[in-house]
Short mmCIF file of C-alpha atoms in Angstrom, two decimals:
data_model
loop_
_atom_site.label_atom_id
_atom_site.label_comp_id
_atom_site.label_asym_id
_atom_site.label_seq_id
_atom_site.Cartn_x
_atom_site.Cartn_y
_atom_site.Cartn_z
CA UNK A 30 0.00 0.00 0.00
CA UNK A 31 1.30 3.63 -0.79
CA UNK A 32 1.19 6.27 1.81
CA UNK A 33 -1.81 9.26 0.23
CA UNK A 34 1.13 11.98 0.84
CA UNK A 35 3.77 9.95 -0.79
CA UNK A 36 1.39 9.02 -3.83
CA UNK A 37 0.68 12.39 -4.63
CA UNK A 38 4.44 13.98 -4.05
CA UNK A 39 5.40 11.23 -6.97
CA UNK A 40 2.99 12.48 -9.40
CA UNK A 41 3.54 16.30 -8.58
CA UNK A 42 7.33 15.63 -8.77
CA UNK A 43 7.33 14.40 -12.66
CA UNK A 44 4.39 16.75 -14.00
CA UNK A 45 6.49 19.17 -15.51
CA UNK A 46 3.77 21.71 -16.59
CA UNK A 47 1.17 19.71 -16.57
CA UNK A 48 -2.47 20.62 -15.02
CA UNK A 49 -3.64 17.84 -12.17
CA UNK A 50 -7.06 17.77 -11.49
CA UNK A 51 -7.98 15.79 -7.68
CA UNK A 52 -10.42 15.26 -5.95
CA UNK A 53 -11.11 13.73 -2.25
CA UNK A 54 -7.84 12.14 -0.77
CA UNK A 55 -5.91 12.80 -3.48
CA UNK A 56 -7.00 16.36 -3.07
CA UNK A 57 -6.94 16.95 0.45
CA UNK A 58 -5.00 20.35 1.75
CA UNK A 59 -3.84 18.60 4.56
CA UNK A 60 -2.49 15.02 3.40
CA UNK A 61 -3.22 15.56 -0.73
CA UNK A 62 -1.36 17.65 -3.54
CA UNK A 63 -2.45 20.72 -2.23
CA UNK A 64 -0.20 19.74 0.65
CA UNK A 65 2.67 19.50 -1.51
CA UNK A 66 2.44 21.15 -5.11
CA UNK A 67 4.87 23.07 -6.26
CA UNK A 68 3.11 24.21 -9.26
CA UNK A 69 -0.51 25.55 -7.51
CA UNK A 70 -1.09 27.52 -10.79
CA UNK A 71 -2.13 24.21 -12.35
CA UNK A 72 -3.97 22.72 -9.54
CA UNK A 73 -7.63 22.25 -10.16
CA UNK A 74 -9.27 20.27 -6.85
CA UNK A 75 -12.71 19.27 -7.97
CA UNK A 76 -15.24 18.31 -5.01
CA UNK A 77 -18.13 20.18 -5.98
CA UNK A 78 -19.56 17.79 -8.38
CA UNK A 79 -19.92 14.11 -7.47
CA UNK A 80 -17.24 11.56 -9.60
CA UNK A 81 -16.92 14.54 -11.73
CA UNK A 82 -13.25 15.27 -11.76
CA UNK A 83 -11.85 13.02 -14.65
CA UNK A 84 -14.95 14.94 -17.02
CA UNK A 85 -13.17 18.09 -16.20
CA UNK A 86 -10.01 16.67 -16.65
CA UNK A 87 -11.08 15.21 -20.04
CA UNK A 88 -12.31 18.45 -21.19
CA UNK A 89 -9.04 20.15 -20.41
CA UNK A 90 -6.97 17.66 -22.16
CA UNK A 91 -9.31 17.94 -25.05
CA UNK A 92 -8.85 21.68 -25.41
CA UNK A 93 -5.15 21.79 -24.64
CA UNK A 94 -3.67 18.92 -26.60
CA UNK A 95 -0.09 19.86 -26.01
CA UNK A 96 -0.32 19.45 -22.57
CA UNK A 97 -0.46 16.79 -20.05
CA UNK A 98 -3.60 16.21 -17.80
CA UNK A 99 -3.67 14.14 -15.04
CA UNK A 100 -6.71 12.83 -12.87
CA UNK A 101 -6.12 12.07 -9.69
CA UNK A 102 -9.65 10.13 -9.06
CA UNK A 103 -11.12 8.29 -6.24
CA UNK A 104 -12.05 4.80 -6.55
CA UNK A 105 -15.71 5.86 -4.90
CA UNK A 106 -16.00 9.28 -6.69
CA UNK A 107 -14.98 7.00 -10.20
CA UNK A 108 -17.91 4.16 -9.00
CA UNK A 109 -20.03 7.10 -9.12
CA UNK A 110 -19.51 8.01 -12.66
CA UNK A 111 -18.29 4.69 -14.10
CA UNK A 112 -19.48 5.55 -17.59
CA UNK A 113 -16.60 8.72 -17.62
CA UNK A 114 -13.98 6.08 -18.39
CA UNK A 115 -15.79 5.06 -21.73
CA UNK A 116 -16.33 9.07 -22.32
CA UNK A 117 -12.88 9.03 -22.14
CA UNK A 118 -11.77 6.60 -24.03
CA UNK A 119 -14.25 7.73 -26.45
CA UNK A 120 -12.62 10.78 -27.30
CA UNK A 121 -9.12 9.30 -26.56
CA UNK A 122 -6.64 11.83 -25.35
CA UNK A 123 -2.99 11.29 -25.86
CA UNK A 124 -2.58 13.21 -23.34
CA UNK A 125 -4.77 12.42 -20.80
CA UNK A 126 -3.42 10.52 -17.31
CA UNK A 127 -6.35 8.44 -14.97
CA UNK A 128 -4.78 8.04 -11.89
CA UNK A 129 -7.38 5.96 -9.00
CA UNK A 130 -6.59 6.22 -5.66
CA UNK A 131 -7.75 2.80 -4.37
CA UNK A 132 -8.11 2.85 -1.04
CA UNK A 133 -11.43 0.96 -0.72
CA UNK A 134 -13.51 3.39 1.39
CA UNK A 135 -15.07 6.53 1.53
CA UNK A 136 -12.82 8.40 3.29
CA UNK A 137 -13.51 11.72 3.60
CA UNK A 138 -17.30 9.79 5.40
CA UNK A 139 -15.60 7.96 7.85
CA UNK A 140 -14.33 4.49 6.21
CA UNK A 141 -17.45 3.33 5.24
CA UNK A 142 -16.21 0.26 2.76
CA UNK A 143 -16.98 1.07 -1.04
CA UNK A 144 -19.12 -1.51 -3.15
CA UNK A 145 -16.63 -4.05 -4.87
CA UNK A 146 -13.76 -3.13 -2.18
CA UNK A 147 -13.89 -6.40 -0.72
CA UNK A 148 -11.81 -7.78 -3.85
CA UNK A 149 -14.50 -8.56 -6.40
CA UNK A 150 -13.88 -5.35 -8.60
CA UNK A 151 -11.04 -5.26 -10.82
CA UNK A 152 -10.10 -1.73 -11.61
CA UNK A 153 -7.50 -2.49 -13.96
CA UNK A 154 -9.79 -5.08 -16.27
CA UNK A 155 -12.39 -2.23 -15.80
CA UNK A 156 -10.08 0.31 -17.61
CA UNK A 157 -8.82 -1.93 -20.11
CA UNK A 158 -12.52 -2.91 -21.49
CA UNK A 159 -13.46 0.33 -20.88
CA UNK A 160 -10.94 1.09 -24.14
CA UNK A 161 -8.23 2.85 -22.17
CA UNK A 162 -4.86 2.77 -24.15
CA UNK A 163 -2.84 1.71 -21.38
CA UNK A 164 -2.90 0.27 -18.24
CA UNK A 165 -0.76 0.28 -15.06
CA UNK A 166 -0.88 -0.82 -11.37
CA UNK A 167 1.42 0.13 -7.91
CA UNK A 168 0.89 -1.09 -4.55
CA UNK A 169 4.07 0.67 -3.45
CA UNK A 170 5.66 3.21 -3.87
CA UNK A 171 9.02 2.00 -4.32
CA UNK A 172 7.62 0.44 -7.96
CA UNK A 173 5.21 3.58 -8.70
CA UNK A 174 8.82 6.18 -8.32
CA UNK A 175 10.42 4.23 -10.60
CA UNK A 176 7.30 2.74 -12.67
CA UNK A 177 5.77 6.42 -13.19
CA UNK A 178 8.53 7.72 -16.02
CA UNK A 179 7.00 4.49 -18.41
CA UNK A 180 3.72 5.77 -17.12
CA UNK A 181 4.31 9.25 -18.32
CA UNK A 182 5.93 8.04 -21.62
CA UNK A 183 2.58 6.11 -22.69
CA UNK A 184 0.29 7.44 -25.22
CA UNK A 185 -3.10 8.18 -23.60
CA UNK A 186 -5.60 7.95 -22.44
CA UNK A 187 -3.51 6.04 -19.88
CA UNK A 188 -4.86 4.53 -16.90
CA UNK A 189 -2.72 3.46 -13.42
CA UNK A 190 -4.19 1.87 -10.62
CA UNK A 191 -2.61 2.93 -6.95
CA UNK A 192 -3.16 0.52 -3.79
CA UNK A 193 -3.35 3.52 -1.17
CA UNK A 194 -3.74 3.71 2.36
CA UNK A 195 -7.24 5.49 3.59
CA UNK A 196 -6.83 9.16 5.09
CA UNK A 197 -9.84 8.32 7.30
CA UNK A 198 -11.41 11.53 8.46
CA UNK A 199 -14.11 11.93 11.49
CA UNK A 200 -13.51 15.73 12.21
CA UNK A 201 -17.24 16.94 11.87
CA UNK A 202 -16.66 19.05 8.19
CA UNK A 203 -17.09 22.20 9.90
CA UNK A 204 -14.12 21.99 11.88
CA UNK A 205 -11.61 20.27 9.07
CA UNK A 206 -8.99 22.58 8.10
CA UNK A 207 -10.02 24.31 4.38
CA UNK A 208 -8.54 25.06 1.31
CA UNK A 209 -6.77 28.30 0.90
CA UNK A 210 -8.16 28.88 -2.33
CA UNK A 211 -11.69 28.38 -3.20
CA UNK A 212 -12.71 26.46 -6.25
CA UNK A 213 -13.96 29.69 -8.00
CA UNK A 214 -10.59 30.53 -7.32
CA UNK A 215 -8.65 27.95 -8.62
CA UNK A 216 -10.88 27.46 -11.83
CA UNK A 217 -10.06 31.30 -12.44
CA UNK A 218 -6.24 30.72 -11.72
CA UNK A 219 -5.84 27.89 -13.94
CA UNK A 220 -8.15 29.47 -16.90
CA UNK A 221 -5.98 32.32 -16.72
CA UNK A 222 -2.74 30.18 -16.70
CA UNK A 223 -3.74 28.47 -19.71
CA UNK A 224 -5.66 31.65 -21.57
CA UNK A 225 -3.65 31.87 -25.02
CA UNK A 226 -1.88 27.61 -25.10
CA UNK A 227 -4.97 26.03 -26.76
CA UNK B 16 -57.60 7.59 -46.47
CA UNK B 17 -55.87 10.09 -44.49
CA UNK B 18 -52.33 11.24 -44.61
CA UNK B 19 -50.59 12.60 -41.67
CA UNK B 20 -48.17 15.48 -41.95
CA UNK B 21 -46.16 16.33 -39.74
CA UNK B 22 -44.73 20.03 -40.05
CA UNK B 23 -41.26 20.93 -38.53
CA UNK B 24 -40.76 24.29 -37.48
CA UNK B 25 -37.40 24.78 -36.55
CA UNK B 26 -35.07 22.94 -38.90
CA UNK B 27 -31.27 21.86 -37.69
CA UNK B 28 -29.32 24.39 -40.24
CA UNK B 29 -30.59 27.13 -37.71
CA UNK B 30 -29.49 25.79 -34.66
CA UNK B 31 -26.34 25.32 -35.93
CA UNK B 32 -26.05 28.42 -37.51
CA UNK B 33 -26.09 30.21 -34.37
CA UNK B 34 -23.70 27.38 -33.45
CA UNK B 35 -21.18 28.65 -35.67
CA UNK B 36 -22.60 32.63 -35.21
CA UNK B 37 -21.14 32.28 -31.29
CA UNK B 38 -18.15 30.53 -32.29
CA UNK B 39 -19.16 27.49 -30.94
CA UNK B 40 -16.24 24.78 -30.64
CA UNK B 41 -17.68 21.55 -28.62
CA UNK B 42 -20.92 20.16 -28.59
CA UNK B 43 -20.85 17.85 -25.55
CA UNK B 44 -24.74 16.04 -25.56
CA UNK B 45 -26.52 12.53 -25.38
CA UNK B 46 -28.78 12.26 -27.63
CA UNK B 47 -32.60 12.66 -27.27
CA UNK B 48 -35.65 11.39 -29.35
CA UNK B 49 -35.47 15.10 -30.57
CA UNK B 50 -32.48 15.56 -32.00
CA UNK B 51 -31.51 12.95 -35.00
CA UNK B 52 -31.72 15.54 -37.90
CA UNK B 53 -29.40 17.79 -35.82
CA UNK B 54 -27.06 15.43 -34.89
CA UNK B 55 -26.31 14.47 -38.69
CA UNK B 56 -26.13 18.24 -39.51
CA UNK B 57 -23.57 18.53 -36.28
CA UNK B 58 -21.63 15.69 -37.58
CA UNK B 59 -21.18 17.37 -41.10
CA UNK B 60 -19.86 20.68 -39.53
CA UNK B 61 -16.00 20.90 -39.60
CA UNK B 62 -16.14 23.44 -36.87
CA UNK B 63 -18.07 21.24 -34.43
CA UNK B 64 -16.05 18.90 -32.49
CA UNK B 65 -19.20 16.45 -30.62
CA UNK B 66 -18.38 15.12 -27.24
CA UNK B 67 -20.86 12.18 -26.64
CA UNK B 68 -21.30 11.17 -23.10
CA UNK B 69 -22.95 7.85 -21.20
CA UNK B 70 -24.92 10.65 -18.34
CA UNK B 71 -25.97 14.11 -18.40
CA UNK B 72 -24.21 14.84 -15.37
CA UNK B 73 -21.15 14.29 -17.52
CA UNK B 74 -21.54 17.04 -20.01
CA UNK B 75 -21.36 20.30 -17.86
CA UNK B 76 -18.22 18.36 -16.37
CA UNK B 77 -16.36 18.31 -19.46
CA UNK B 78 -17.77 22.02 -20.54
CA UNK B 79 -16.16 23.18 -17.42
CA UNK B 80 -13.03 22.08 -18.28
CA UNK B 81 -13.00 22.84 -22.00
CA UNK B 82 -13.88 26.07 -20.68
CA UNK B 83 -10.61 26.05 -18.28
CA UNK B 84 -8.54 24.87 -21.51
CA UNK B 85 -9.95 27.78 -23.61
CA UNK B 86 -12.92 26.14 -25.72
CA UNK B 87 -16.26 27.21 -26.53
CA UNK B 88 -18.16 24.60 -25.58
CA UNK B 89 -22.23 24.11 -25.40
CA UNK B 90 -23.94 21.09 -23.77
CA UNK B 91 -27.40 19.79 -25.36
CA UNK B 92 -29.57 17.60 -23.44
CA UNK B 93 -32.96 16.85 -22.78
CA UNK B 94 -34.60 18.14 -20.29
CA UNK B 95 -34.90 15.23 -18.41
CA UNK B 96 -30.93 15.04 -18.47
CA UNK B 97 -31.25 18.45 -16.20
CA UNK B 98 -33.14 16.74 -13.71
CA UNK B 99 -30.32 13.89 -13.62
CA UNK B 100 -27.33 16.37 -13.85
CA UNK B 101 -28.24 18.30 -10.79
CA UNK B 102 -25.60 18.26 -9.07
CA UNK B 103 -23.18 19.11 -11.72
CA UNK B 104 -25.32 21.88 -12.76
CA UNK B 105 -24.93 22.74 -8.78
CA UNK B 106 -21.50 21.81 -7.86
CA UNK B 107 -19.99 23.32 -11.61
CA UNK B 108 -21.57 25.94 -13.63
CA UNK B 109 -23.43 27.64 -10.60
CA UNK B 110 -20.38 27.02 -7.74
CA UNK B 111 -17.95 28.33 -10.65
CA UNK B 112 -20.10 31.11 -12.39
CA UNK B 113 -19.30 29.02 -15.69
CA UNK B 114 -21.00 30.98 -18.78
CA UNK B 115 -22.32 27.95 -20.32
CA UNK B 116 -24.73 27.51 -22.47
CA UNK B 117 -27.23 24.68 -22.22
CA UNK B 118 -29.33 23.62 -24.92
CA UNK B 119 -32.03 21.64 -23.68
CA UNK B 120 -34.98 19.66 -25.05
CA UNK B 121 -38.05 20.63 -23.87
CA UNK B 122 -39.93 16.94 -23.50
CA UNK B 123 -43.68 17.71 -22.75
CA UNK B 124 -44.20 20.93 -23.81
CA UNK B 125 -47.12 21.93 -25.88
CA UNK B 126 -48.99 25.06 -26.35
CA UNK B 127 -52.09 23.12 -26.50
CA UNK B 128 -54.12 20.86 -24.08
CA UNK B 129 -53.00 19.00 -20.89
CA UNK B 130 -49.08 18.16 -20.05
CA UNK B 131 -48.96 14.59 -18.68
CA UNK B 132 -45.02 14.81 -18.82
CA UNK B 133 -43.99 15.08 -15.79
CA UNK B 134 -40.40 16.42 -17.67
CA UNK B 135 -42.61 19.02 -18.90
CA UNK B 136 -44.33 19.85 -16.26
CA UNK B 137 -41.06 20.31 -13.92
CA UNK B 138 -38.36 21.96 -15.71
CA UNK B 139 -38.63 25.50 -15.64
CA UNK B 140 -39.69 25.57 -12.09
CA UNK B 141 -36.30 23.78 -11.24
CA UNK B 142 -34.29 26.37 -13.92
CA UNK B 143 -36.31 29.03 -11.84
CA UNK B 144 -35.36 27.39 -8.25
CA UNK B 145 -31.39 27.55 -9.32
CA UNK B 146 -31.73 31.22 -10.74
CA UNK B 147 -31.28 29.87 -14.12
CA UNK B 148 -32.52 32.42 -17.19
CA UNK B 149 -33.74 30.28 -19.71
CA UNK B 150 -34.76 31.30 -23.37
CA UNK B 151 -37.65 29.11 -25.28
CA UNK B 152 -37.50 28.05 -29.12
CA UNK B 153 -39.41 26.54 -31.19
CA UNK B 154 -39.58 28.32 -34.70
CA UNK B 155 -36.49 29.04 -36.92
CA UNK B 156 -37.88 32.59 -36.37
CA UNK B 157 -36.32 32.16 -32.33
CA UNK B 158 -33.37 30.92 -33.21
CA UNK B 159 -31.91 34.22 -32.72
CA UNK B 160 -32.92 33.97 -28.48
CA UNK B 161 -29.83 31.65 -28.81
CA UNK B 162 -27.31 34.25 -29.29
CA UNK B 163 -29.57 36.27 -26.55
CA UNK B 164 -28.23 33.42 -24.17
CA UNK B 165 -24.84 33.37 -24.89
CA UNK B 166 -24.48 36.91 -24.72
CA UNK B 167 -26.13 36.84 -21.34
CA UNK B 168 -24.38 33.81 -20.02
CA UNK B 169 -20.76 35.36 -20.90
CA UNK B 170 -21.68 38.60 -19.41
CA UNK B 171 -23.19 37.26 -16.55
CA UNK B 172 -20.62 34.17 -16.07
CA UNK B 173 -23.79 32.22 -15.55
CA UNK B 174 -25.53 29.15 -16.94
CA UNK B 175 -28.28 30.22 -19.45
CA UNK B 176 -30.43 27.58 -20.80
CA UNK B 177 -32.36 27.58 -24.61
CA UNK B 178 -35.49 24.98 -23.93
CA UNK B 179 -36.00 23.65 -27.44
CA UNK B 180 -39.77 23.21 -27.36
CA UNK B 181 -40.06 21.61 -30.88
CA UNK B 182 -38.48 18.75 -32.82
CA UNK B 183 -36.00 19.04 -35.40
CA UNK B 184 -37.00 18.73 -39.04
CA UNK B 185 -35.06 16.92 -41.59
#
């Protein structure tokens, strides 16, 4: 299993200019990328729309071809919007990067286990029917720092499966420490970033 | 023996006319029993890129972020697809102020007797209960309301919707 932290300090670490689009875990300001960007410019947390954030994503990589985009998705936010991985692969972006944090609950709820976590749902077979180009899998993060350059070097739309320890929170949501930047804030600040590449 | 004829009123070519009038780049949508003749006109437009999704909910997700990568982008629906797309329409264009406009058929409506569509019946009191404008066309003669609603919606930085309250002729 790969620490959430560690996970998203790998990705962050090789994007290069891309734009990375999380959500829950993955996009959590204390223990997600917010916690450890170094690019914030091209940070676009999505929360506000259930299992939305690999939609946005797609649309981005759509519009800006040159560039990469990379997901960082949920494995309940995805069950919630299972048909976005045949949108995707619809459309198929070369540049497009689906990375699931599997970590089999609903985290950000409490733990609650996730339909299919108990071992019957097969992300990676998902993806692959689904039509994805590629398809990768870590379950630590000694393989996903040194697995992540052939990741990157893939033609899209690529899809890698991460094995990630829950960030379990029960802090009642008006007392969890927020984002510094709103979402109307970061969908201006990465518009504006990209206003004149497409 | 009687023959049936069935009279369109607002034919594709103007819809996408305004399409290409507002610079239109993406047309994400799923398809509805209303829209066949359009769809073939869409897919004969070199300007149109179509974006077909498997949910509603899907289609203002992927506007946003064409939006955020510097596209044009429109989403057409039905109207039940609103109802289903809720929180999108919630979470994205109104959370965001995303100028997006939504071009949505308008299942049920009819200027004359009853509405037993419940789609009918509930759409523009949910448009009104999110503060969504909305614009109604069914003649090629309204066709112009459509470049009303994206002037609004990019002045406004709101979701406008255009409830298309006809079918498409061939």
């Amino acid at each position: 299993m790969i620490n959430n932290t560690d996970a998203v300090r790998v990705i962050d670490s090789n994007r290069e200019d891309a734009v990375v689009v999380p959500t829950m875990n993955a996009g959590n300001v204390r223990f997600g990328l917010p916690s450890v960007t170094t690019n914030q410019n091209l940070d676009l947390p999505i929360s506000g729309a259930m299992g939305k954030a690999s939609n946005v994503g797609l649309g981005i990589a759509l519009a800006q071809p040159g560039r990469k985009v990379m997901v960082l998705d949920g494995d309940g936010s995805l069950l919630m919007n299972l048909g976005a991985l045949v949108t995707t692969s619809t459309k198929a972006p070369k540049n497009f990067y689906h990375f699931l944090f599997n970590n089999g609950v609903y985290a950000v709820t409490g733990g609650q286990p996730i339909p299919g976590s108990d071992g019957v749902t097969n992300w990676e077979e998902i993806a692959r029917g689904a039509g994805y180009a590629a398809v990768f899998s870590f379950d630590n993060l000694e393989d996903f720092t040194t697995g992540i350059s052939e990741v990157l070097a893939a033609e899209g739309p690529v899809f890698i499966h991460l094995a990630v320890e829950p960030e379990i929170e029960n802090t009642p949501v008006q007392f969890r420490t927020r984002a510094s930047r709103t979402a109307q804030q970061a969908y201006e600040e990465v518009t504006a970033a990209l206003a004149g590449d497409n | 023996m009687t023959t049936e004829v069935y009279e369109s009123v607002l034919h594709p070519q103007s819809l996408v006319a305004e399409l290409k009038k507002n610079s239109v780049s993406h047309v994400v949508w799923l398809p509805d029993s209303e829209t066949n003749f359009l769809y073939n006109m869409m897919m004969e437009e070199p300007t149109l890129d179509l974006i077909p999704v498997c949910r509603e909910g899907e289609t203002m997700a992927v506007a946003a972020g064409l939006w955020v990568g510097g596209a044009n982008p429109v989403v057409l629906i039905q109207n039940t697809g609103v109802f289903e797309a809720g929180d999108s329409i919630r979470g994205l264009c109104l959370d965001l102020n995303q100028p997006l406009v939504m071009l949505v058929g308008y299942r049920g409506w009819t200027r004359r007797g009853p509405t037993p569509d419940s789609a009918g019946r509930f759409i523009e009191h949910i448009l009104h209960a999110w503060g969504i404008n909305y614009y109604l066309v069914e003649t090629d003669d309204d066709a112009d309301r459509i470049s009303i609603a994206f002037e609004e919606s990019q002045r406004l930085n709101r979701p406008v919707a255009v409830l298309i309250g006809t079918e498409f002729g061939a």
